[in-house]
Coordinates of C-alpha atoms in Angstrom, one line a residue:
Chain A
M1 CA 0.0 0.0 0.0
I2 CA 2.7 2.5 0.9
K3 CA 4.8 3.4 -2.1
W4 CA 8.0 4.8 -0.7
S5 CA 8.9 6.0 -4.2
I6 CA 6.1 8.5 -4.0
I7 CA 7.5 9.9 -0.7
F8 CA 11.0 10.1 -2.0
D9 CA 10.1 11.6 -5.4
N10 CA 8.1 14.3 -3.7
L11 CA 10.4 14.8 -0.7
P12 CA 11.5 18.4 -1.7
F13 CA 7.8 19.3 -1.9
L14 CA 7.1 17.8 1.5
L15 CA 10.2 19.4 3.0
A16 CA 9.1 22.8 1.6
G17 CA 5.8 22.3 3.5
A18 CA 7.7 21.2 6.5
W19 CA 9.8 24.5 6.3
T20 CA 6.5 26.5 6.3
T21 CA 5.3 24.4 9.3
L22 CA 8.6 25.1 11.2
T23 CA 8.8 28.9 10.5
L24 CA 5.1 29.2 11.4
T25 CA 5.7 27.3 14.6
V26 CA 8.7 29.4 15.6
A27 CA 7.2 32.7 14.8
S28 CA 3.9 31.9 16.6
M29 CA 5.7 30.5 19.6
I30 CA 7.8 33.6 20.1
F31 CA 4.8 35.9 20.0
A32 CA 2.7 33.5 22.1
T33 CA 5.4 33.2 24.8
V34 CA 5.9 37.0 25.1
A35 CA 2.1 37.6 25.1
G36 CA 1.5 34.6 27.4
L37 CA 4.0 36.0 30.0
L38 CA 2.3 39.4 29.8
V39 CA -1.2 38.0 30.0
G40 CA -0.2 35.7 32.9
L41 CA 1.3 38.5 34.9
L42 CA -1.6 40.8 34.2
N43 CA -4.0 38.0 35.2
M44 CA -2.2 37.5 38.5
F45 CA -1.1 41.0 39.4
G46 CA -3.2 43.4 37.2
G47 CA -5.9 43.9 39.8
K48 CA -9.6 43.0 39.7
V49 CA -10.7 44.4 36.4
I50 CA -7.7 43.4 34.3
G51 CA -7.6 40.1 36.1
A52 CA -11.2 39.4 35.1
I53 CA -10.6 40.5 31.5
T54 CA -7.6 38.3 31.0
R55 CA -9.4 35.4 32.7
V56 CA -12.3 35.8 30.2
Y57 CA -9.8 35.8 27.3
I58 CA -7.9 32.7 28.7
E59 CA -11.1 30.7 29.3
A60 CA -12.7 31.8 25.9
I61 CA -9.6 30.6 24.0
R62 CA -9.3 27.3 26.0
G63 CA -13.0 26.6 25.4
T64 CA -13.0 27.0 21.6
P65 CA -11.2 25.2 18.8
A66 CA -8.1 26.8 17.4
L67 CA -9.5 26.2 14.0
L68 CA -12.3 28.6 14.7
L69 CA -9.9 31.4 15.6
I70 CA -8.0 30.8 12.4
L71 CA -11.2 31.1 10.3
I72 CA -12.2 34.3 12.2
V73 CA -8.9 36.0 11.6
Y74 CA -8.6 35.0 8.0
Y75 CA -12.2 35.1 6.7
A76 CA -14.1 37.3 9.1
L77 CA -11.7 40.1 10.1
P78 CA -11.3 41.4 6.5
R79 CA -15.0 42.3 6.7
I80 CA -14.1 44.9 9.3
G81 CA -11.1 46.1 7.3
L82 CA -8.4 44.0 8.9
N83 CA -7.0 42.1 5.9
L84 CA -4.1 40.0 6.8
P85 CA -2.1 37.8 4.3
Q86 CA -2.0 34.1 5.0
F87 CA 1.3 33.8 7.0
P88 CA 0.6 36.8 9.4
A89 CA -3.0 35.7 9.8
A90 CA -1.8 32.2 10.7
V91 CA 0.8 33.6 13.2
V92 CA -1.7 35.9 14.8
S93 CA -4.4 33.3 15.3
L94 CA -1.9 30.6 16.6
A95 CA -0.2 33.2 18.9
V96 CA -3.4 34.5 20.3
C97 CA -4.5 30.9 20.9
Y98 CA -1.3 29.7 22.5
A99 CA -0.8 32.8 24.5
A100 CA -3.8 31.7 26.6
Y101 CA -2.3 28.3 27.3
I102 CA 1.1 29.7 28.0
A103 CA -0.4 32.3 30.4
E104 CA -1.7 29.4 32.4
V105 CA 1.8 27.8 32.3
F106 CA 3.3 30.9 33.8
R107 CA 0.6 31.2 36.3
A108 CA 1.0 27.6 37.5
A109 CA 4.8 28.1 37.7
V110 CA 4.5 31.3 39.8
E111 CA 1.9 29.7 42.1
S112 CA 4.2 26.7 42.6
I113 CA 6.8 29.0 44.3
P114 CA 6.3 28.6 48.0
K115 CA 4.6 31.6 49.7
G116 CA 7.6 32.0 52.1
Q117 CA 9.7 33.2 49.2
S118 CA 7.6 36.3 48.6
E119 CA 7.2 36.8 52.3
A120 CA 11.0 36.8 52.7
A121 CA 11.3 39.3 49.9
F122 CA 8.6 41.5 51.4
S123 CA 10.2 41.3 54.8
L124 CA 13.4 42.8 53.3
G125 CA 11.3 45.8 52.2
M126 CA 10.8 44.9 48.6
N127 CA 7.7 46.0 46.8
R128 CA 5.7 43.6 44.7
A129 CA 7.5 44.3 41.4
Q130 CA 10.9 43.9 43.0
A131 CA 9.9 40.6 44.7
L132 CA 8.6 39.4 41.3
R133 CA 11.6 40.4 39.4
H134 CA 14.4 39.4 41.8
V135 CA 12.9 36.5 43.7
I136 CA 9.9 34.9 42.0
L137 CA 10.4 35.1 38.3
P138 CA 14.0 33.8 38.3
Q139 CA 12.8 30.7 40.2
T140 CA 9.9 30.4 37.8
F141 CA 12.1 30.3 34.7
R142 CA 13.4 26.7 35.2
R143 CA 10.0 25.4 36.1
V144 CA 8.4 26.9 33.1
L145 CA 10.7 25.4 30.4
P146 CA 9.4 21.8 30.4
P147 CA 5.7 22.8 30.0
L148 CA 6.8 25.4 27.4
A149 CA 8.6 22.8 25.4
N150 CA 5.4 20.7 25.6
E151 CA 3.4 23.6 24.2
F152 CA 6.0 24.0 21.5
A153 CA 5.5 20.3 20.4
A154 CA 1.7 20.8 20.5
L155 CA 2.0 23.9 18.4
I156 CA 4.1 22.1 15.7
K157 CA 1.1 19.7 15.3
D158 CA -1.6 22.5 15.5
T159 CA 0.0 24.4 12.7
S160 CA -1.5 21.8 10.5
L161 CA -4.8 23.6 11.0
V162 CA -3.7 26.4 8.7
S163 CA -4.2 24.1 5.7
V164 CA -7.8 25.3 6.1
I165 CA -6.8 28.7 4.8
A166 CA -4.8 27.0 2.0
M167 CA -1.4 27.6 3.5
Q168 CA 1.1 25.2 2.0
D169 CA 2.3 23.6 5.2
L170 CA 3.5 20.0 5.5
L171 CA 0.0 18.6 5.7
F172 CA -1.4 20.6 2.9
N173 CA 1.4 19.6 0.5
A174 CA 1.0 16.0 1.5
K175 CA -2.7 16.2 0.5
I176 CA -1.7 17.8 -2.8
I177 CA 0.7 14.9 -3.5
G178 CA -2.1 12.5 -2.5
A179 CA -4.5 14.0 -5.0
R180 CA -1.9 14.1 -7.8
T181 CA -0.8 10.5 -7.4
A182 CA -4.2 9.1 -6.3
N183 CA -2.3 7.6 -3.4
F184 CA -3.0 9.4 -0.1
L185 CA -1.5 6.9 2.3
S186 CA 2.1 7.3 1.1
P187 CA 2.4 11.1 1.3
L188 CA 0.4 11.2 4.6
I189 CA 2.7 8.6 6.2
G190 CA 5.6 10.6 4.9
A191 CA 4.2 13.8 6.5
A192 CA 3.6 11.8 9.7
L193 CA 7.3 10.8 9.8
I194 CA 8.4 14.4 9.3
Y195 CA 6.1 15.6 12.0
L196 CA 7.6 13.0 14.3
I197 CA 11.1 14.0 13.4
M198 CA 10.2 17.6 14.5
T199 CA 8.2 16.8 17.7
T200 CA 10.1 13.9 19.2
P201 CA 13.3 15.8 20.0
V202 CA 11.3 18.6 21.5
M203 CA 9.3 16.3 23.8
Q204 CA 12.4 14.4 24.8
W205 CA 14.0 17.8 25.6
S206 CA 11.0 18.6 27.7
R207 CA 11.3 15.3 29.6
N208 CA 15.0 15.9 30.3
L209 CA 14.3 19.4 31.6
E210 CA 11.7 18.0 33.9
K211 CA 14.1 15.5 35.4
K212 CA 16.6 18.3 35.9
V213 CA 14.1 20.5 37.7
E214 CA 13.3 17.7 40.0
Chain B
M1 CA -1.3 62.5 72.2
A2 CA -1.1 60.8 75.6
G3 CA -0.3 57.6 73.7
S4 CA 2.6 59.1 71.9
M5 CA 4.0 60.5 75.2
M6 CA 3.7 57.1 76.7
S7 CA 5.4 55.4 73.8
Q8 CA 8.4 57.7 74.0
G9 CA 11.6 55.7 74.4
K10 CA 9.8 52.5 73.4
L11 CA 10.9 50.8 70.1
L12 CA 7.6 48.9 69.8
V13 CA 4.2 49.3 71.3
V14 CA 1.5 46.8 70.5
D15 CA -1.9 47.8 71.6
D16 CA -5.0 45.6 71.7
L17 CA -4.0 43.6 68.6
H18 CA -6.5 41.3 67.0
K19 CA -6.1 38.9 64.1
S20 CA -8.7 36.7 62.5
F21 CA -8.5 34.3 59.6
G22 CA -12.1 34.2 58.4
S23 CA -14.2 33.5 61.4
L24 CA -11.3 32.1 63.4
E25 CA -9.8 34.7 65.8
V26 CA -6.2 33.6 66.5
I27 CA -5.2 36.8 68.4
K28 CA -7.8 38.1 70.7
G29 CA -6.4 41.4 72.0
V30 CA -2.7 41.4 72.8
S31 CA -0.8 44.4 74.2
F32 CA 2.9 44.8 75.1
D33 CA 5.7 47.1 74.5
M34 CA 9.5 46.9 74.1
D35 CA 12.5 49.0 74.9
F36 CA 15.4 49.4 72.6
K37 CA 17.9 46.5 73.1
E38 CA 15.3 44.5 74.9
R39 CA 15.2 40.7 74.2
L40 CA 11.8 39.2 74.3
V41 CA 11.0 35.5 74.1
L42 CA 7.5 34.4 73.1
M43 CA 6.4 30.9 74.2
G44 CA 3.2 29.0 74.1
P45 CA 1.6 25.8 72.7
S46 CA 1.1 25.5 69.0
G47 CA -2.0 27.5 67.9
S48 CA -1.5 30.0 70.7
G49 CA -1.0 32.8 68.1
K50 CA 2.6 33.5 68.8
S51 CA 3.8 33.1 65.2
T52 CA 0.9 35.1 63.9
L53 CA 1.6 37.9 66.4
V54 CA 5.2 38.1 65.2
R55 CA 4.0 38.2 61.6
C56 CA 1.6 41.0 62.3
I57 CA 4.4 43.2 63.6
N58 CA 5.9 43.7 60.2
W59 CA 2.5 43.4 58.5
I60 CA 3.4 40.1 56.6
E61 CA 0.1 39.2 58.2
P62 CA -2.1 42.4 58.3
P63 CA -3.7 42.7 61.8
S64 CA -7.5 42.8 61.9
A65 CA -7.6 45.4 64.6
G66 CA -5.4 47.2 67.1
R67 CA -2.5 49.6 66.9
I68 CA 1.2 49.0 66.4
T69 CA 3.6 51.9 67.0
F70 CA 7.2 51.3 65.8
D71 CA 10.0 53.7 66.6
G72 CA 7.6 56.5 67.5
K73 CA 5.4 56.1 64.4
L74 CA 2.0 54.6 64.3
V75 CA 1.9 51.9 61.8
E76 CA -1.1 52.2 59.5
P77 CA -1.3 51.3 55.9
G78 CA -1.7 54.5 54.1
K79 CA -0.3 56.8 56.8
C80 CA 2.9 54.8 57.4
D81 CA 4.6 53.1 54.5
I82 CA 4.5 49.4 55.4
R83 CA 7.3 48.7 52.9
R84 CA 9.5 51.2 54.6
L85 CA 8.7 49.8 58.0
R86 CA 9.8 46.3 56.9
E87 CA 13.3 47.7 56.0
D88 CA 13.7 48.4 59.7
I89 CA 12.4 45.0 60.9
G90 CA 14.4 41.9 60.1
M91 CA 12.6 38.6 60.0
V92 CA 13.9 35.0 60.3
F93 CA 11.4 32.3 59.3
Q94 CA 10.9 28.8 60.5
Q95 CA 11.4 27.5 57.0
F96 CA 14.4 29.7 56.3
N97 CA 13.0 31.0 53.1
V98 CA 16.4 31.6 51.6
F99 CA 16.4 32.3 47.9
P100 CA 17.3 29.0 46.3
H101 CA 18.4 30.5 42.9
L102 CA 21.0 32.7 44.6
T103 CA 24.3 31.9 46.4
A104 CA 24.7 32.7 50.1
L105 CA 26.5 35.9 49.2
Q106 CA 23.8 37.0 46.7
N107 CA 21.1 36.1 49.2
V108 CA 22.6 38.5 51.8
A109 CA 23.5 41.3 49.3
L110 CA 20.1 41.3 47.5
G111 CA 18.1 43.3 50.0
P112 CA 20.6 46.3 50.1
I113 CA 21.1 46.2 46.3
V114 CA 17.4 46.1 45.4
V115 CA 15.8 48.0 48.3
K116 CA 18.5 50.4 49.4
K117 CA 20.1 50.8 46.0
T118 CA 23.5 50.1 47.5
A119 CA 26.2 49.6 44.9
R120 CA 26.8 45.9 44.2
K121 CA 30.4 45.9 45.2
A122 CA 29.8 47.6 48.5
A123 CA 26.8 45.4 49.2
E124 CA 28.9 42.3 48.5
V125 CA 31.7 43.4 50.7
E126 CA 29.3 43.9 53.6
A127 CA 27.6 40.6 52.8
M128 CA 31.0 38.9 53.1
E129 CA 31.4 40.4 56.6
L130 CA 28.0 39.3 57.6
L131 CA 28.6 35.8 56.4
A132 CA 31.9 35.8 58.4
K133 CA 29.9 36.9 61.4
V134 CA 27.5 33.9 61.1
G135 CA 30.5 31.6 60.4
L136 CA 29.8 31.0 56.7
S137 CA 32.6 32.7 54.9
H138 CA 33.6 29.4 53.3
R139 CA 30.0 28.9 52.0
A140 CA 29.6 32.3 50.3
D141 CA 29.5 30.8 46.8
H142 CA 27.2 27.9 47.6
K143 CA 23.5 27.8 46.9
P144 CA 21.0 26.9 49.6
G145 CA 20.4 23.4 48.0
Q146 CA 24.0 22.5 48.9
M147 CA 23.7 23.6 52.6
S148 CA 22.4 22.1 55.8
G149 CA 19.3 23.6 57.5
G150 CA 21.6 25.2 60.1
E151 CA 23.6 26.9 57.4
Q152 CA 20.6 28.0 55.5
Q153 CA 19.1 29.6 58.6
R154 CA 22.4 31.4 59.3
V155 CA 22.3 32.8 55.8
A156 CA 18.8 33.9 56.5
I157 CA 19.9 35.7 59.6
A158 CA 22.8 37.4 57.7
R159 CA 20.3 38.4 55.0
A160 CA 18.0 40.1 57.5
L161 CA 21.0 41.8 59.2
A162 CA 22.2 43.3 55.9
M163 CA 19.3 45.7 56.0
H164 CA 20.5 47.1 59.4
P165 CA 17.2 46.5 61.1
K166 CA 16.3 48.1 64.4
L167 CA 14.3 45.0 65.4
M168 CA 14.8 41.3 64.6
L169 CA 11.9 38.9 64.6
F170 CA 12.6 35.2 64.9
D171 CA 9.7 33.0 64.1
E172 CA 10.6 29.5 65.5
P173 CA 14.1 29.8 63.9
T174 CA 15.3 26.3 65.1
S175 CA 12.1 24.3 64.7
S176 CA 13.0 22.9 61.3
I177 CA 16.7 22.2 62.0
D178 CA 18.3 18.9 62.9
V179 CA 18.8 18.8 66.7
E180 CA 22.6 18.5 66.4
L181 CA 22.7 21.7 64.3
I182 CA 20.5 23.9 66.4
H183 CA 23.3 25.2 68.5
E184 CA 24.9 26.8 65.4
V185 CA 21.9 29.0 65.0
L186 CA 21.4 29.7 68.7
D187 CA 25.1 30.7 69.1
V188 CA 24.6 33.3 66.4
M189 CA 21.5 34.6 68.0
V190 CA 23.1 34.8 71.4
R191 CA 26.0 36.8 69.9
L192 CA 23.5 39.1 68.3
A193 CA 21.8 39.7 71.6
D194 CA 25.1 40.4 73.3
E195 CA 25.8 43.0 70.7
G196 CA 22.6 44.8 71.7
M197 CA 20.2 43.8 69.0
T198 CA 16.5 44.3 69.9
M199 CA 14.8 41.0 69.2
I200 CA 11.6 39.0 69.6
V201 CA 12.1 35.3 69.4
V202 CA 9.4 32.7 69.2
T203 CA 11.0 29.6 70.5
H204 CA 10.7 26.6 72.8
E205 CA 14.4 26.6 73.5
M206 CA 14.3 27.1 77.3
G207 CA 18.1 27.3 77.5
F208 CA 18.2 30.2 75.1
A209 CA 15.4 32.0 76.8
K210 CA 17.1 31.7 80.2
E211 CA 20.4 32.9 78.8
V212 CA 19.2 35.7 76.6
A213 CA 15.7 36.9 77.4
D214 CA 15.0 40.0 79.4
R215 CA 11.4 39.0 79.4
V216 CA 9.4 35.9 78.5
I217 CA 5.8 36.3 77.3
F218 CA 3.7 33.2 77.5
M219 CA 0.7 33.0 75.1
D220 CA -2.3 30.7 75.0
Q221 CA -5.4 30.7 72.8
G222 CA -4.6 34.1 71.4
L223 CA -3.9 35.9 74.6
I224 CA -0.9 36.7 76.8
I225 CA -1.5 34.8 80.0
E226 CA 1.8 35.4 81.7
S227 CA 4.8 37.7 81.3
G228 CA 8.0 38.2 83.3
S229 CA 11.7 37.5 83.6
P230 CA 12.7 34.0 82.6
S231 CA 13.2 33.0 86.3
E232 CA 9.8 34.3 87.2
V233 CA 8.0 32.5 84.4
F234 CA 9.9 29.3 84.4
E235 CA 10.4 28.8 88.2
H236 CA 7.3 30.4 89.6
P237 CA 4.6 30.2 86.8
Q238 CA 1.3 31.8 88.1
Q239 CA -0.9 30.0 85.6
E240 CA -1.8 26.3 85.4
R241 CA -1.5 26.4 81.6
T242 CA 2.0 27.8 81.7
L243 CA 3.0 25.1 84.1
S244 CA 1.6 22.3 82.1
F245 CA 3.2 23.6 78.9
L246 CA 6.6 24.0 80.6
S247 CA 6.5 20.4 81.9
K248 CA 5.7 19.1 78.4
V249 CA 8.6 21.1 76.9
L250 CA 11.0 19.9 79.6
L251 CA 10.0 16.3 79.0
A252 CA 10.4 16.6 75.2

């Protein structure tokens, strides 16, 4: 059933798709991490109103499919004058989506720091920002890396959703090959292998980091 | 105004302090005052409110009611800057709470650098002196994870001293330390007392109390039930509850 020749003959085309997948993942991850840290901090320390707003954002994103967000950004936003090309639209929707998950990662990490640490910082006369910057966040950093790596691996897979807006990522190109050769199994298996090559090291890295933190 | 006249010369005046957690009142109206250089030991069974009382003094636990006057100023959020107050009150915790991501030296230097904006070099020079004082010069570049409980607690004491506090609060400083290492910490505290540091110590260490304390305050169920010199409280307790607690501590 699997014709390896189909995979090999079309490997450059598959790899071109994989490159799109990779750049999309990296770009989205950078924005999502920065935004996630910001949202997480605002949620925890922004006061009642900002805390509530960020909470609504986080829960709304977590409770809806990422696919829906991609469709809104690419198909609905142009109606109100916000016309983004494919790649930026994909990055924006994935970043907005993952920022919510990453905000929760940061929140969990900050909350895992024992209360005595901030008490010790306060007892020295530090204000909240100083305690956060010099005592809490530096300790959070190590704890946040394993779950962040996990989110990164999840994001690699979720970029496949952008084939819905006809972006030529790994999955989209595999489907094209399938249609052209009338053999879907081979290019899809090929795509699966390439996804695994990308995600496995990241997940392994995450596991190693977790052991280190412990 | 009469209050401020009365509090003159006193470092700390605690007046009818109350603290509740939800519907549970753990301090039910406590009053006492302290002179400069006075050494106070707080004792009492667990749940008597002694830790909470100490934590209320530097507002780590905001009191529910009552007045605290420190160094002639009434402490009130808004009127008196709580953050500023804490610079003058050092605190040593039962669980050490040293910063695990920093070396011993960085732990001690952090307060002055961040809060007092002391130059890093100067702060580290003084931190080295303080580490020498608590007998940890050789551990300056070690992180808490590589240290014993006794060593961590001594780092915590040096860290508090780095802010040049007027008052030191010790909240059960030896309760989490292996028995054979307790003396390391007590020795440092005795030396501090000898140097004239004003301190409040929550502890069950009777030996320390006898050697160092000017006054022992005994608490039970959120109230001060007895107060006096160590010999008065230990040898001639007036309250049945003090006696029964002391006998338990002595047996332990």
